[in-house]
PDB file of C-alpha atoms in Angstrom:
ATOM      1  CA  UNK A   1       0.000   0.000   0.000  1.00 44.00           C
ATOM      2  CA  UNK A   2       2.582   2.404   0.665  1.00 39.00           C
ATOM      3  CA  UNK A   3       4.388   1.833  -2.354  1.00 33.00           C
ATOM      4  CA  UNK A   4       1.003   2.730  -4.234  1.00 34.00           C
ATOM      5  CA  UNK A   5       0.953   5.664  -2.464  1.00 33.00           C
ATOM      6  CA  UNK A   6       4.100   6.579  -3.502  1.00 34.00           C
ATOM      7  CA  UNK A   7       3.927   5.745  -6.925  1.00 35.00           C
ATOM      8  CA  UNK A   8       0.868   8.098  -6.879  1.00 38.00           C
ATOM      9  CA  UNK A   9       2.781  10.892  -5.471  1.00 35.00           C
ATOM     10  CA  UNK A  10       5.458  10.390  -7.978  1.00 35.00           C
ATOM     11  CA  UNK A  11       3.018  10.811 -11.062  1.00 35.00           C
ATOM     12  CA  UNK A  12       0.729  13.637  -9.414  1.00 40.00           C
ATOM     13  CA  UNK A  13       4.264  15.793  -8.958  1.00 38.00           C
ATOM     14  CA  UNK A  14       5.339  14.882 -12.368  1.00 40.00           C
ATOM     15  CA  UNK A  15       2.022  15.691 -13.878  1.00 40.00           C
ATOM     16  CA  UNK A  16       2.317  19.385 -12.037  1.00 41.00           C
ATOM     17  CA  UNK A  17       6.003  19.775 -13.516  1.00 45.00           C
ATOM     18  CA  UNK A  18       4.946  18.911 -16.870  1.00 46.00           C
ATOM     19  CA  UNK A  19       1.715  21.134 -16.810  1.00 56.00           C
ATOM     20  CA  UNK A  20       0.478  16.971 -17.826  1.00 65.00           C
ATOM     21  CA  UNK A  21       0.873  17.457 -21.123  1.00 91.00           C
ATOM     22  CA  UNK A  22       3.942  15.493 -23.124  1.00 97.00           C
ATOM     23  CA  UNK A  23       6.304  17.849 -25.483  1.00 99.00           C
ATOM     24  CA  UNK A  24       5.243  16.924 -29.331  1.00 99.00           C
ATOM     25  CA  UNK A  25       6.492  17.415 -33.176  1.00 99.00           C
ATOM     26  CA  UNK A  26       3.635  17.436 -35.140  1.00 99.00           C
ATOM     27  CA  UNK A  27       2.954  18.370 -38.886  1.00 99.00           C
ATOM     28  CA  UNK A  28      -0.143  20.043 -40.388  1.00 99.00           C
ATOM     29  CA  UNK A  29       0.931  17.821 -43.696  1.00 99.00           C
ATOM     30  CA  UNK A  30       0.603  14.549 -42.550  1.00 99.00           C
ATOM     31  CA  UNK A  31      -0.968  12.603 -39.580  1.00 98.00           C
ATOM     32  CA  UNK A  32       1.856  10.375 -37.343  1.00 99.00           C
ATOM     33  CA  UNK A  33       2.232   7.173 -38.867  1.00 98.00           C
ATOM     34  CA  UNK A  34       0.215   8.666 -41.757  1.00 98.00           C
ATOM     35  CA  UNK A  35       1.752   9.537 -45.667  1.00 98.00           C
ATOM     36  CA  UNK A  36       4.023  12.357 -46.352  1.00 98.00           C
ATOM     37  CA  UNK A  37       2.657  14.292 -49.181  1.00 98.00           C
ATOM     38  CA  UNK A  38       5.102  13.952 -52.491  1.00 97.00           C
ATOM     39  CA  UNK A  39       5.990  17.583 -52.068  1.00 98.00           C
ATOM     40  CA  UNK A  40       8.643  17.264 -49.488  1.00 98.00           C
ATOM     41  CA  UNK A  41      10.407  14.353 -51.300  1.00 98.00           C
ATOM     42  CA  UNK A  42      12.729  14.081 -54.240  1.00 95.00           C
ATOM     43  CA  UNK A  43       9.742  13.329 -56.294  1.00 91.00           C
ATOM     44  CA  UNK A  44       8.572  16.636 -55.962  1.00 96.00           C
ATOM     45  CA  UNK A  45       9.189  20.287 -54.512  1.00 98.00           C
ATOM     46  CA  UNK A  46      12.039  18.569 -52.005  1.00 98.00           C
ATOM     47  CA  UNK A  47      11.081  21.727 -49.471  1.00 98.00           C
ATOM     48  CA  UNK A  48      11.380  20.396 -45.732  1.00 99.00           C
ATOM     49  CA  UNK A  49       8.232  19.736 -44.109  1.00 99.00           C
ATOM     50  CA  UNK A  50       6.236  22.049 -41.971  1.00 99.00           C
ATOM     51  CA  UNK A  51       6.363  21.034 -38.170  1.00 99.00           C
ATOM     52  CA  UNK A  52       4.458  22.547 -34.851  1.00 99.00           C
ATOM     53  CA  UNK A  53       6.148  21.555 -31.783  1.00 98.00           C
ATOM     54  CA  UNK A  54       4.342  22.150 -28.011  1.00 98.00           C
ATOM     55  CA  UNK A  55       4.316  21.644 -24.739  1.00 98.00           C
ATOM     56  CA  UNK A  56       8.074  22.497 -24.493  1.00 98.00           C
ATOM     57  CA  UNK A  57       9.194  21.864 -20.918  1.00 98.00           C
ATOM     58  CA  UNK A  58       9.915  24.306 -18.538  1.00 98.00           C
ATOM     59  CA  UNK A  59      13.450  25.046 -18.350  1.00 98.00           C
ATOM     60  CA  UNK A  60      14.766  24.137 -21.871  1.00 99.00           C
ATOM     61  CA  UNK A  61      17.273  26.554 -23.486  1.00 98.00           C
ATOM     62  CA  UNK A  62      17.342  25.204 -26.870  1.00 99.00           C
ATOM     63  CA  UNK A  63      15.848  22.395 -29.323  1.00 99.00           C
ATOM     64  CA  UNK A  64      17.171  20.142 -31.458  1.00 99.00           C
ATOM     65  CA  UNK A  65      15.842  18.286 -34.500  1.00 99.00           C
ATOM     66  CA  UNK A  66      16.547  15.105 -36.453  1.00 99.00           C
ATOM     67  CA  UNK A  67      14.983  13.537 -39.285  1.00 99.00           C
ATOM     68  CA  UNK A  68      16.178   9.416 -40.603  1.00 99.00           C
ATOM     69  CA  UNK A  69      14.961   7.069 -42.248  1.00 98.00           C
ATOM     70  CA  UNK A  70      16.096   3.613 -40.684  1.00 98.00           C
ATOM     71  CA  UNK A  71      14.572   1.304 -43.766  1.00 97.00           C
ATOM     72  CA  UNK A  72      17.581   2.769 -45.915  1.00 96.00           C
ATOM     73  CA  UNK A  73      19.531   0.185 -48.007  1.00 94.00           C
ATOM     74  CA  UNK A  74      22.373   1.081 -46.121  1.00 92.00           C
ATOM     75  CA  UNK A  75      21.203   1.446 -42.859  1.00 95.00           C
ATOM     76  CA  UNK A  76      20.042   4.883 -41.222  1.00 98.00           C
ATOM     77  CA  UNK A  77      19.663   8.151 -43.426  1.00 98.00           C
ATOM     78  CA  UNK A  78      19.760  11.172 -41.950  1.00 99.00           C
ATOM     79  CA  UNK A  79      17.584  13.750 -44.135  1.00 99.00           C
ATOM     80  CA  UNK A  80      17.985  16.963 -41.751  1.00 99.00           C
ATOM     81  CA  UNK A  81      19.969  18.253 -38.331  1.00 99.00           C
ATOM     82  CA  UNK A  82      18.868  21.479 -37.096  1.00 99.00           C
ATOM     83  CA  UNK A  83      19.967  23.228 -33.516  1.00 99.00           C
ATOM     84  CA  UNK A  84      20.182  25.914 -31.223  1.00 98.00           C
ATOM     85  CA  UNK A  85      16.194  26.750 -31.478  1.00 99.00           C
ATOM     86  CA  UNK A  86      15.495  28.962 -28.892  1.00 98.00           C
ATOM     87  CA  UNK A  87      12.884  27.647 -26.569  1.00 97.00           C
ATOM     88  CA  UNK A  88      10.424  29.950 -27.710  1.00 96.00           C
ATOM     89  CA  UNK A  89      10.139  28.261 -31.371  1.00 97.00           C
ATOM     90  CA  UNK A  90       6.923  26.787 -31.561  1.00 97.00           C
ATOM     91  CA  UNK A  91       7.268  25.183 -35.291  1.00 98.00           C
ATOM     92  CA  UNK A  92       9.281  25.691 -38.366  1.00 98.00           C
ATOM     93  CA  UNK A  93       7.965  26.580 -41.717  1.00 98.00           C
ATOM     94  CA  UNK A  94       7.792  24.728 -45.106  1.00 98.00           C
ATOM     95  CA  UNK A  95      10.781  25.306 -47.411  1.00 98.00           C
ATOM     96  CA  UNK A  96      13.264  26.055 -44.350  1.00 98.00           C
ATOM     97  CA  UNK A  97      16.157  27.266 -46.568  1.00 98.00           C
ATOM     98  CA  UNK A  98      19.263  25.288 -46.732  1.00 97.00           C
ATOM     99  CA  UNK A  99      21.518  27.222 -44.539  1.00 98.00           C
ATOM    100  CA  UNK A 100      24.114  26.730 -42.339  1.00 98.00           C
ATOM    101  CA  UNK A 101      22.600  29.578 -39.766  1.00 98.00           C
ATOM    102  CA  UNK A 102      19.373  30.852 -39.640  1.00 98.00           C
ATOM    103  CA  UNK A 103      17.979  33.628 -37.475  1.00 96.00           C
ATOM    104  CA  UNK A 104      17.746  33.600 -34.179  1.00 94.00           C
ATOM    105  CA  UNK A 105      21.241  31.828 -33.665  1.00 96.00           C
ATOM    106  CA  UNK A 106      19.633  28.268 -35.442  1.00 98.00           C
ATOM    107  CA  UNK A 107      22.140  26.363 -36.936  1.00 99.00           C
ATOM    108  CA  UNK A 108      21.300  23.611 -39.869  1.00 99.00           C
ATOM    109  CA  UNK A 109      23.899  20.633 -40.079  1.00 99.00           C
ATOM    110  CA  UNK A 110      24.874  18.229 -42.599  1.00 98.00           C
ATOM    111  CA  UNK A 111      22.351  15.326 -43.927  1.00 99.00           C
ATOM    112  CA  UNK A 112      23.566  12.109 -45.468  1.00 98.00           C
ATOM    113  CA  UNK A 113      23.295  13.590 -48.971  1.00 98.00           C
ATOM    114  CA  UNK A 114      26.490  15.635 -48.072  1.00 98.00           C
ATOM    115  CA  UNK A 115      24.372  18.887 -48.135  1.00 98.00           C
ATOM    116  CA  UNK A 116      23.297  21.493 -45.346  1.00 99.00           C
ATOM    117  CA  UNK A 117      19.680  21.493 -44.248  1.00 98.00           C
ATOM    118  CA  UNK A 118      16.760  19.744 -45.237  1.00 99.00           C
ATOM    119  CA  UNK A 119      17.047  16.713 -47.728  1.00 98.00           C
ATOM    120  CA  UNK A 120      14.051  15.076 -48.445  1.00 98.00           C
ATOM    121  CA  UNK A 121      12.386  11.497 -48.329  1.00 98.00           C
ATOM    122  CA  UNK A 122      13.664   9.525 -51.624  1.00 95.00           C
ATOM    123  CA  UNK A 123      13.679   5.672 -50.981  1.00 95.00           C
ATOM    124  CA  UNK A 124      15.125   3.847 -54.018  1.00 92.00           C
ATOM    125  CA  UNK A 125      12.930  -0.061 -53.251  1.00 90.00           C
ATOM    126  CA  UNK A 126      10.284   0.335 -51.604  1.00 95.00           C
ATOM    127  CA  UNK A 127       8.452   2.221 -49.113  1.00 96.00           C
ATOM    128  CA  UNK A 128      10.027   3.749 -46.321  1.00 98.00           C
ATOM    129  CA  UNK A 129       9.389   5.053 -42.136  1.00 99.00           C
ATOM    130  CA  UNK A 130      10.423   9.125 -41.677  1.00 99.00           C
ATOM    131  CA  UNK A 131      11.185   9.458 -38.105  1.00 99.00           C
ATOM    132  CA  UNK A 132      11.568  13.371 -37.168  1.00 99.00           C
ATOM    133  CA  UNK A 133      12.291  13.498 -33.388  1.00 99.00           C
ATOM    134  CA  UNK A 134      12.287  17.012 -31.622  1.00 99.00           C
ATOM    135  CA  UNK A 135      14.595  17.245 -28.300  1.00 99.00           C
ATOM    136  CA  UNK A 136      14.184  19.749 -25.836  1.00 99.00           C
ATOM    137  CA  UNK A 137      17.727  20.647 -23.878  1.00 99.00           C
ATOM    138  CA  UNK A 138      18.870  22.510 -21.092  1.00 98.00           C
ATOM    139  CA  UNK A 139      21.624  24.481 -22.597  1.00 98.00           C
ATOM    140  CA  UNK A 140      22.426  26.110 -25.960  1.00 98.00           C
ATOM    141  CA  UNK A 141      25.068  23.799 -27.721  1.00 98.00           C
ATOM    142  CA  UNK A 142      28.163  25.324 -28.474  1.00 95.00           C
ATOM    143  CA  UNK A 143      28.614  23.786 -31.933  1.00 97.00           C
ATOM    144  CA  UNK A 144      29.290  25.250 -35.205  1.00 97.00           C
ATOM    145  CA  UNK A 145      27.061  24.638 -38.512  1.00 97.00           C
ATOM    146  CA  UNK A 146      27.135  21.933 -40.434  1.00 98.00           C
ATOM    147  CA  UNK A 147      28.111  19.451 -37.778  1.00 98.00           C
ATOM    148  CA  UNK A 148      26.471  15.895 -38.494  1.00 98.00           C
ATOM    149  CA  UNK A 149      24.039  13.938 -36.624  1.00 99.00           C
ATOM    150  CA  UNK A 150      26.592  11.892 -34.630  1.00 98.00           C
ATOM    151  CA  UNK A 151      28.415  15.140 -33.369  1.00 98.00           C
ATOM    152  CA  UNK A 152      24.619  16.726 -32.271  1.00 99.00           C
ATOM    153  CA  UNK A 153      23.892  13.642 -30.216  1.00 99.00           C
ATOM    154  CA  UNK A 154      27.444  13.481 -28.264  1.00 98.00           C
ATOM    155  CA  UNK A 155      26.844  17.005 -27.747  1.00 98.00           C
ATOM    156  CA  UNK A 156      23.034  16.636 -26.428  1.00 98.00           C
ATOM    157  CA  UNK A 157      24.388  13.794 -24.098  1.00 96.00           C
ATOM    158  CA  UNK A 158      23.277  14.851 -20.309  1.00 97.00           C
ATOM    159  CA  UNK A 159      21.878  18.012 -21.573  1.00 99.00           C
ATOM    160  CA  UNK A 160      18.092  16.518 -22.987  1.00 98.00           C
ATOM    161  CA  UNK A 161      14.803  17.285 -20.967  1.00 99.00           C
ATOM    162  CA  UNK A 162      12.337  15.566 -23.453  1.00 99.00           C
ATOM    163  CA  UNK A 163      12.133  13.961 -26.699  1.00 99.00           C
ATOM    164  CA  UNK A 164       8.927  13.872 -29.336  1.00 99.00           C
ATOM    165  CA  UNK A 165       8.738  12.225 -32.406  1.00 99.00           C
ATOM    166  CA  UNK A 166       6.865  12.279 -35.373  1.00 99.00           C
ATOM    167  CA  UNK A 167       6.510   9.363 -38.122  1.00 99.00           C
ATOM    168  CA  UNK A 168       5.793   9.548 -41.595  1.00 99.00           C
ATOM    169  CA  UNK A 169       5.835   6.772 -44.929  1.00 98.00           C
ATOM    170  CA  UNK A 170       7.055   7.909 -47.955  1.00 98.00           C
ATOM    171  CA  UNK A 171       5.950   6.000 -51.239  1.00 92.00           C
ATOM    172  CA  UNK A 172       8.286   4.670 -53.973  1.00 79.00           C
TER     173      UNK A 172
END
């Protein structure tokens, strides 16, 4: 009984840190799990996808983005690393333009296709999961641009307050 008590306890105090709510990466273009529209892939306009993020956790100091595809040929393709998002970003816009800094101090690294920003879905078989995971941090990262996905997540180590992810299928 007292251990029930406790557990309670535990999850009524996190539910008043968190406000209850669960940080999220969302797009208007496409449901989670649902199909991302031809636009943002190499089949069409190739302009990154338009994402609403919420419920950002008190105390984060920057976000971080990453979007892979883990069905690749190869093994895991990274498609776009953006940083250094002040808290206060709520979303990005379609068509994020591929550069190495942005405004407000955001920073764009290097995807898998050896270019800066935003590459889009392109599967060559068959098709393939988009995983686009949004982490909220406790410090600004002192990185340059263009860094690569590896470098972001050594650099996130013991700094990350709460991760969201959002999953989309891209067609053949």
């Amino acid at each position: 009984m007292r251990f029930l008590v406790m557990i309670i306890a535990w999850v009524m105090s996190m539910t008043l840190l968190t406000g209850g709510e669960k940080m999220f990466v969302k797009s208007p273009a496409f449901e989670n799990g649902g199909e991302i529209p031809a636009k943002y892939g190499c089949h069409g306009e190739d302009v990154s996808i338009p994402l609403e993020f919420g419920n950002i956790p008190d105390g984060t100091k920057s976000l971080a983005l990453i979007m892979e595809d883990p069905d690749a040929p190869m093994g895991l393709f990274v498609h776009w690393v953006i940083y250094n998002m002040p808290a206060t970003v709520r979303g990005l816009p379609e068509g994020v333009p591929p550069a190495p800094e942005l405004e407000y101090g955001i920073r764009q690294g290097i995807n898998d296709f050896g270019k800066i920003g935003y590459g889009g879905p392109c599967p060559p078989d068959r098709p393939h999961r988009y995983f686009i995971r949004l982490f909220a941090l406790d410090v600004p990262l002192p990185l340059e641009p263009g860094i690569d996905r590896n470098t972001l997540l050594a650099a996130m180590k013991d700094h990350l307050l709460a991760e969201a992810e959002l999953m989309g299928i891209y067609p053949r």
